[in-house]
């Protein structure tokens, strides 16, 4: 096939293929095309607790009272919940504390059947570092489970159902880590929703003893013989989720901020074009990276073919890679306005790598030969003439 024959075979096929691939990329990147989805949070039929769906979020009307949460003081966080799914693929941020200076300073996440306790801190060079403790097999079945994380002079300890589960002293938890806006059911800065039920939540401004933690667990599970003596005056915020209806969960005491249930789902402080080290902490894995790379390989392949065979431009590989990066960047910017999608630079990087791989694949001689045969087959008029 000479150059003129090659052009006649590709005048329509390659431009159409480019349009089809670009349309598919935008459709996949912007699905479900809904900038105002319903917030999937509902009151449980029992009248106590909130149910979080695949995209549900609740956040505090303001930060916790700073005077009760002093730096280097000791604190306790207790939560009772029920995961919707316990499986190999189950994951999500069930609780986070947000401040503008450190958007993910404290988080609780479900990762399969484990509970992850994560904290961001600044090192000596003022760079953010993430420390993590994993409680393995914390979610054995989709049943009610209580977790308590308490800090004291000897470090921090995590309890599951009133029983010590792990020491987390290397995290260096303090009350300052809980000073901020509370976010439940999702991350404060990216969509990492956690489906399940939350029934109780409490924050104390001191370390609780093992006996007090056991009493708290028994009290939450309806044991009328157990009294929580001596801890009420140390409550910074407590949410019993007993309202049963409405858009607010009232905090106790009165100084505690209420929790707000918006009608429309949104990530409270979603970030545009997050840096890779920010988004990869909670969500990205090898599967996501592979999809982002190989999803752009077809674009790199057909666009390089179009530029080389139809346009004969200089440096077609470079032009193809730049166009792939531009398309990816456009999709990521548009994803800022779709609550169910995240906007991150990691996607731009991996999509650009996929475009480059696709362009290289087309430059491979055997692949060009195969492509010419396919395009020849798409020339019905010449097949009829030949017959």
C-alpha positions as semicolon CSV with decimal commas, in nm:
position;residue;x (nm);y (nm);z (nm)
1;X;0,000;0,000;0,000
2;X;0,149;0,339;-0,102
3;X;0,098;0,663;0,088
4;X;-0,197;0,777;-0,131
5;X;-0,377;0,445;-0,079
6;X;-0,311;0,467;0,292
7;X;-0,466;0,816;0,308
8;X;-0,780;0,708;0,123
9;X;-0,826;0,421;0,362
10;X;-0,787;0,637;0,670
11;X;-0,956;0,964;0,569
12;X;-1,270;0,869;0,760
13;X;-1,180;0,567;0,972
14;X;-0,908;0,726;1,187
15;X;-1,086;1,060;1,252
16;X;-1,399;0,867;1,348
17;X;-1,195;0,640;1,577
18;X;-1,037;0,946;1,745
19;X;-1,378;1,105;1,806
20;X;-1,516;0,777;1,941
21;X;-1,224;0,722;2,179
22;X;-1,227;1,082;2,308
23;X;-1,604;1,065;2,365
24;X;-1,563;0,739;2,554
25;X;-1,291;0,890;2,776
26;X;-1,506;1,189;2,867
27;X;-1,808;0,966;2,932
28;X;-1,608;0,734;3,158
29;X;-1,436;1,022;3,338
30;X;-1,750;1,227;3,406
31;X;-2,002;0,950;3,478
32;X;-2,263;0,971;3,637
33;X;-2,298;1,332;3,502
34;X;-2,490;1,442;3,811
35;X;-2,359;1,754;3,990
36;X;-2,642;1,741;4,248
37;X;-2,684;1,380;4,370
38;X;-2,903;1,298;4,666
39;X;-2,718;1,258;4,994
40;X;-2,766;0,891;5,084
41;X;-2,805;0,934;5,459
42;X;-3,121;0,822;5,638
43;X;-3,240;0,772;5,994
44;X;-3,262;0,408;6,098
45;X;-3,609;0,266;6,139
46;X;-3,536;0,191;6,504
47;X;-3,526;0,566;6,571
48;X;-3,160;0,563;6,671
49;X;-2,865;0,598;6,438
50;X;-2,788;0,704;6,082
51;X;-2,754;0,483;5,777
52;X;-2,493;0,587;5,520
53;X;-2,530;0,468;5,160
54;X;-2,277;0,454;4,879
55;X;-2,255;0,835;4,875
56;X;-2,350;0,984;5,209
57;X;-2,191;1,244;5,434
58;X;-2,262;1,428;5,760
59;X;-2,045;1,710;5,890
60;X;-2,022;1,937;6,191
61;X;-2,171;2,285;6,185
62;X;-1,841;2,411;6,326
63;X;-1,520;2,298;6,496
64;X;-1,502;2,158;6,847
65;X;-1,447;2,406;7,128
66;X;-1,075;2,486;7,124
67;X;-1,050;2,553;7,498
68;X;-1,144;2,192;7,573
69;X;-0,896;2,044;7,325
70;X;-0,557;2,182;7,418
71;X;-0,237;2,073;7,248
72;X;-0,049;1,795;7,429
73;X;-0,349;1,719;7,652
74;X;-0,505;1,373;7,663
75;X;-0,827;1,274;7,490
76;X;-1,056;0,983;7,410
77;X;-1,275;0,913;7,109
78;X;-1,542;0,643;7,124
79;X;-1,768;0,533;6,838
80;X;-2,026;0,259;6,785
81;X;-2,105;0,155;6,429
82;X;-2,213;-0,122;6,196
83;X;-2,040;-0,170;5,859
84;X;-2,260;-0,245;5,561
85;X;-2,004;-0,472;5,396
86;X;-1,715;-0,678;5,528
87;X;-1,530;-0,815;5,228
88;X;-1,207;-0,803;5,037
89;X;-1,317;-0,488;4,853
90;X;-1,478;-0,298;5,141
91;X;-1,316;0,038;5,207
92;X;-1,409;0,391;5,309
93;X;-1,351;0,680;5,548
94;X;-1,597;0,650;5,834
95;X;-1,473;0,948;6,037
96;X;-1,238;1,240;5,983
97;X;-1,140;1,568;6,147
98;X;-1,075;1,862;5,915
99;X;-0,887;2,187;5,955
100;X;-0,763;2,402;5,662
101;X;-0,399;2,377;5,775
102;X;-0,410;1,995;5,791
103;X;-0,701;1,861;5,591
104;X;-0,664;1,501;5,709
105;X;-0,512;1,533;6,053
106;X;-0,711;1,241;6,196
107;X;-0,908;0,966;6,021
108;X;-1,075;0,634;6,088
109;X;-1,110;0,409;5,785
110;X;-1,238;0,063;5,708
111;X;-1,002;-0,134;5,482
112;X;-1,157;-0,474;5,411
113;X;-1,198;-0,625;5,759
114;X;-0,947;-0,390;5,928
115;X;-0,981;-0,055;6,103
116;X;-0,714;0,196;6,002
117;X;-0,626;0,479;6,241
118;X;-0,440;0,750;6,051
119;X;-0,288;1,081;6,150
120;X;-0,110;1,347;5,946
121;X;0,167;1,546;6,112
122;X;0,445;1,782;6,007
123;X;0,806;1,672;6,035
124;X;1,112;1,885;6,116
125;X;1,116;2,015;5,757
126;X;0,746;2,112;5,776
127;X;0,648;1,828;5,543
128;X;0,335;1,623;5,608
129;X;0,394;1,264;5,722
130;X;0,125;1,004;5,772
131;X;0,136;0,752;6,054
132;X;-0,100;0,459;6,064
133;X;-0,205;0,178;6,295
134;X;-0,406;-0,114;6,161
135;X;-0,645;-0,317;6,377
136;X;-0,667;-0,643;6,186
137;X;-0,996;-0,835;6,182
138;X;-1,171;-0,544;6,350
139;X;-1,479;-0,605;6,134
140;X;-1,543;-0,977;6,152
141;X;-1,905;-0,968;6,033
142;X;-2,150;-0,686;5,951
143;X;-2,249;-0,649;6,317
144;X;-2,244;-0,368;6,572
145;X;-1,894;-0,293;6,695
146;X;-1,749;-0,028;6,927
147;X;-1,406;0,131;6,905
148;X;-1,238;0,352;7,165
149;X;-0,908;0,532;7,111
150;X;-0,764;0,692;7,422
151;X;-0,438;0,880;7,479
152;X;-0,245;0,921;7,803
153;X;0,105;0,984;7,941
154;X;0,210;0,630;7,843
155;X;0,084;0,664;7,484
156;X;-0,238;0,577;7,307
157;X;-0,440;0,257;7,310
158;X;-0,722;0,129;7,088
159;X;-1,008;-0,084;7,226
160;X;-1,258;-0,299;7,040
161;X;-1,585;-0,378;7,217
162;X;-1,436;-0,264;7,546
163;X;-1,129;-0,488;7,518
164;X;-0,779;-0,362;7,444
165;X;-0,691;-0,433;7,081
166;X;-0,362;-0,253;7,015
167;X;-0,124;0,009;7,142
168;X;-0,081;0,310;6,916
169;X;0,175;0,503;7,117
170;X;0,389;0,584;6,813
171;X;0,109;0,797;6,669
172;X;0,148;1,063;6,937
173;X;-0,223;1,139;6,959
174;X;-0,338;1,442;7,157
175;X;-0,653;1,647;7,195
176;X;-0,526;1,880;6,921
177;X;-0,588;1,600;6,671
178;X;-0,962;1,618;6,740
179;X;-0,981;2,000;6,721
180;X;-1,156;2,071;6,392
181;X;-1,469;2,000;6,190
182;X;-1,604;1,648;6,227
183;X;-1,696;1,463;5,904
184;X;-1,879;1,128;5,911
185;X;-1,933;0,877;5,630
186;X;-1,677;1,018;5,388
187;X;-1,349;1,203;5,357
188;X;-1,351;1,581;5,395
189;X;-1,148;1,638;5,077
190;X;-1,223;1,346;4,841
191;X;-1,499;1,096;4,773
192;X;-1,412;0,788;4,979
193;X;-1,756;0,700;5,108
194;X;-1,814;0,443;5,381
195;X;-2,150;0,257;5,372
196;X;-2,284;0,151;5,710
197;X;-2,460;0,270;6,027
198;X;-2,332;0,500;6,301
199;X;-2,519;0,484;6,631
200;X;-2,305;0,662;6,893
201;X;-2,009;0,898;6,909
202;X;-1,834;1,069;7,200
203;X;-1,516;1,272;7,257
204;X;-1,366;1,325;7,606
205;X;-1,097;1,568;7,716
206;X;-0,904;1,311;7,919
207;X;-0,780;0,955;7,906
208;X;-1,039;0,695;8,002
209;X;-0,937;0,398;8,214
210;X;-0,993;0,040;8,094
211;X;-1,275;0,009;8,348
212;X;-1,445;0,323;8,217
213;X;-1,412;0,204;7,859
214;X;-1,563;-0,133;7,947
215;X;-1,848;0,047;8,124
216;X;-1,904;0,266;7,819
217;X;-1,930;-0,039;7,597
218;X;-2,174;-0,209;7,834
219;X;-2,385;0,107;7,859
220;X;-2,404;0,142;7,481
221;X;-2,519;-0,217;7,458
222;X;-2,809;-0,161;7,694
223;X;-2,681;-0,300;8,024
224;X;-2,892;-0,108;8,281
225;X;-2,673;-0,216;8,573
226;X;-2,372;-0,020;8,446
227;X;-2,328;0,348;8,528
228;X;-2,068;0,576;8,368
229;X;-1,971;0,760;8,682
230;X;-1,712;1,035;8,676
231;X;-1,683;1,096;8,301
232;X;-1,982;1,318;8,218
233;X;-1,799;1,640;8,308
234;X;-1,519;1,545;8,069
235;X;-1,741;1,513;7,760
236;X;-1,636;1,752;7,483
237;X;-1,905;1,630;7,245
238;X;-2,152;1,342;7,250
239;X;-2,395;1,237;6,978
240;X;-2,661;0,978;7,056
241;X;-2,837;0,998;6,714
242;X;-3,181;0,969;6,871
243;X;-3,355;1,250;6,680
244;X;-3,509;1,002;6,433
245;X;-3,580;1,266;6,168
246;X;-3,465;1,602;6,037
247;X;-3,133;1,732;5,910
248;X;-2,955;1,789;6,241
249;X;-2,795;1,568;6,503
250;X;-2,773;1,760;6,830
251;X;-2,452;1,753;7,027
252;X;-2,418;1,752;7,403
253;X;-2,325;1,956;7,598
254;X;-2,463;2,275;7,446
255;X;-2,118;2,396;7,342
256;X;-2,074;2,095;7,114
257;X;-2,143;2,172;6,746
258;X;-2,445;2,004;6,589
259;X;-2,402;1,768;6,295
260;X;-2,569;1,864;5,967
261;X;-2,720;1,621;5,713
262;X;-2,732;1,798;5,373
263;X;-2,997;1,703;5,121
264;X;-2,748;1,707;4,835
265;X;-2,434;1,496;4,859
266;X;-2,110;1,687;4,843
267;X;-1,756;1,643;4,969
268;X;-1,734;1,927;5,226
269;X;-1,388;2,055;5,132
270;X;-1,318;1,890;4,799
271;X;-0,981;1,984;4,651
272;X;-0,912;2,065;4,287
273;X;-0,622;1,868;4,139
274;X;-0,491;1,708;4,456
275;X;-0,125;1,619;4,465
276;X;-0,053;1,246;4,425
277;X;0,071;1,204;4,783
278;X;-0,256;1,352;4,912
279;X;-0,504;1,133;4,727
280;X;-0,298;0,815;4,730
281;X;-0,311;0,800;5,111
282;X;-0,672;0,691;5,126
283;X;-0,789;0,566;4,792
284;X;-0,550;0,492;4,508
285;X;-0,428;0,137;4,459
286;X;-0,272;-0,071;4,184
287;X;-0,609;-0,139;4,024
288;X;-0,691;0,234;3,994
289;X;-0,348;0,310;3,847
290;X;-0,379;0,027;3,592
291;X;-0,722;0,144;3,477
292;X;-0,600;0,501;3,438
293;X;-0,298;0,393;3,234
294;X;-0,458;0,139;3,002
295;X;-0,773;0,348;2,958
296;X;-0,572;0,604;2,759
297;X;-0,370;0,353;2,551
298;X;-0,638;0,341;2,274
299;X;-0,632;0,721;2,248
300;X;-0,254;0,729;2,215
301;X;-0,270;0,458;1,948
302;X;-0,541;0,602;1,722
303;X;-0,434;0,966;1,763
304;X;-0,073;0,884;1,674
305;X;-0,200;0,694;1,368
306;X;-0,416;0,989;1,267
307;X;-0,130;1,239;1,297
308;X;0,119;1,018;1,111
309;X;-0,104;0,890;0,830
310;X;-0,355;1,174;0,786
311;X;-0,169;1,486;0,895
312;X;0,198;1,400;0,864
313;X;0,289;1,641;1,147
314;X;0,634;1,684;1,295
315;X;0,699;1,503;1,623
316;X;0,362;1,316;1,626
317;X;0,444;1,125;1,946
318;X;0,506;1,444;2,142
319;X;0,188;1,605;2,005
320;X;-0,011;1,292;2,093
321;X;0,119;1,285;2,450
322;X;0,045;1,658;2,498
323;X;-0,309;1,612;2,365
324;X;-0,365;1,316;2,598
325;X;-0,244;1,522;2,894
326;X;-0,473;1,810;2,793
327;X;-0,776;1,582;2,769
328;X;-0,698;1,425;3,106
329;X;-0,649;1,766;3,269
330;X;-0,982;1,886;3,128
331;X;-1,161;1,581;3,268
332;X;-1,002;1,628;3,611
333;X;-1,107;1,996;3,625
334;X;-1,464;1,905;3,527
335;X;-1,467;1,633;3,794
336;X;-1,438;1,908;4,055
337;X;-1,808;1,979;3,988
338;X;-1,923;1,616;4,015
339;X;-1,940;1,512;4,384
340;X;-1,897;1,143;4,310
341;X;-1,565;1,193;4,130
342;X;-1,223;1,307;4,254
343;X;-0,995;1,564;4,096
344;X;-0,629;1,464;4,122
345;X;-0,298;1,505;3,943
346;X;-0,224;1,134;3,979
347;X;-0,489;1,063;3,714
348;X;-0,330;1,320;3,480
349;X;0,010;1,153;3,524
350;X;-0,116;0,798;3,471
351;X;-0,340;0,897;3,177
352;X;-0,044;1,069;3,011
353;X;0,166;0,756;3,060
354;X;-0,111;0,553;2,897
355;X;-0,120;0,791;2,601
356;X;0,256;0,755;2,557
357;X;0,232;0,374;2,568
358;X;-0,043;0,382;2,304
359;X;0,167;0,602;2,074
360;X;0,467;0,371;2,115
361;X;0,247;0,072;2,038
362;X;0,145;0,224;1,705
363;X;0,508;0,298;1,613
364;X;0,583;-0,076;1,640
365;X;0,614;-0,209;1,286
366;X;0,401;-0,526;1,318
367;X;0,122;-0,323;1,477
368;X;0,122;-0,074;1,190
369;X;0,103;-0,363;0,943
370;X;-0,196;-0,511;1,130
371;X;-0,366;-0,170;1,141
372;X;-0,329;-0,131;0,763
373;X;-0,495;-0,468;0,709
374;X;-0,786;-0,368;0,932
375;X;-0,828;-0,039;0,745
376;X;-0,816;-0,218;0,411
377;X;-1,100;-0,438;0,532
378;X;-1,300;-0,123;0,607
379;X;-1,288;-0,015;0,240
380;X;-1,599;-0,192;0,104
381;X;-1,600;-0,014;-0,231
382;X;-1,254;-0,143;-0,318
383;X;-1,344;-0,497;-0,202
384;X;-1,647;-0,496;-0,438
385;X;-1,435;-0,367;-0,728
386;X;-1,174;-0,634;-0,672
387;X;-1,436;-0,909;-0,669
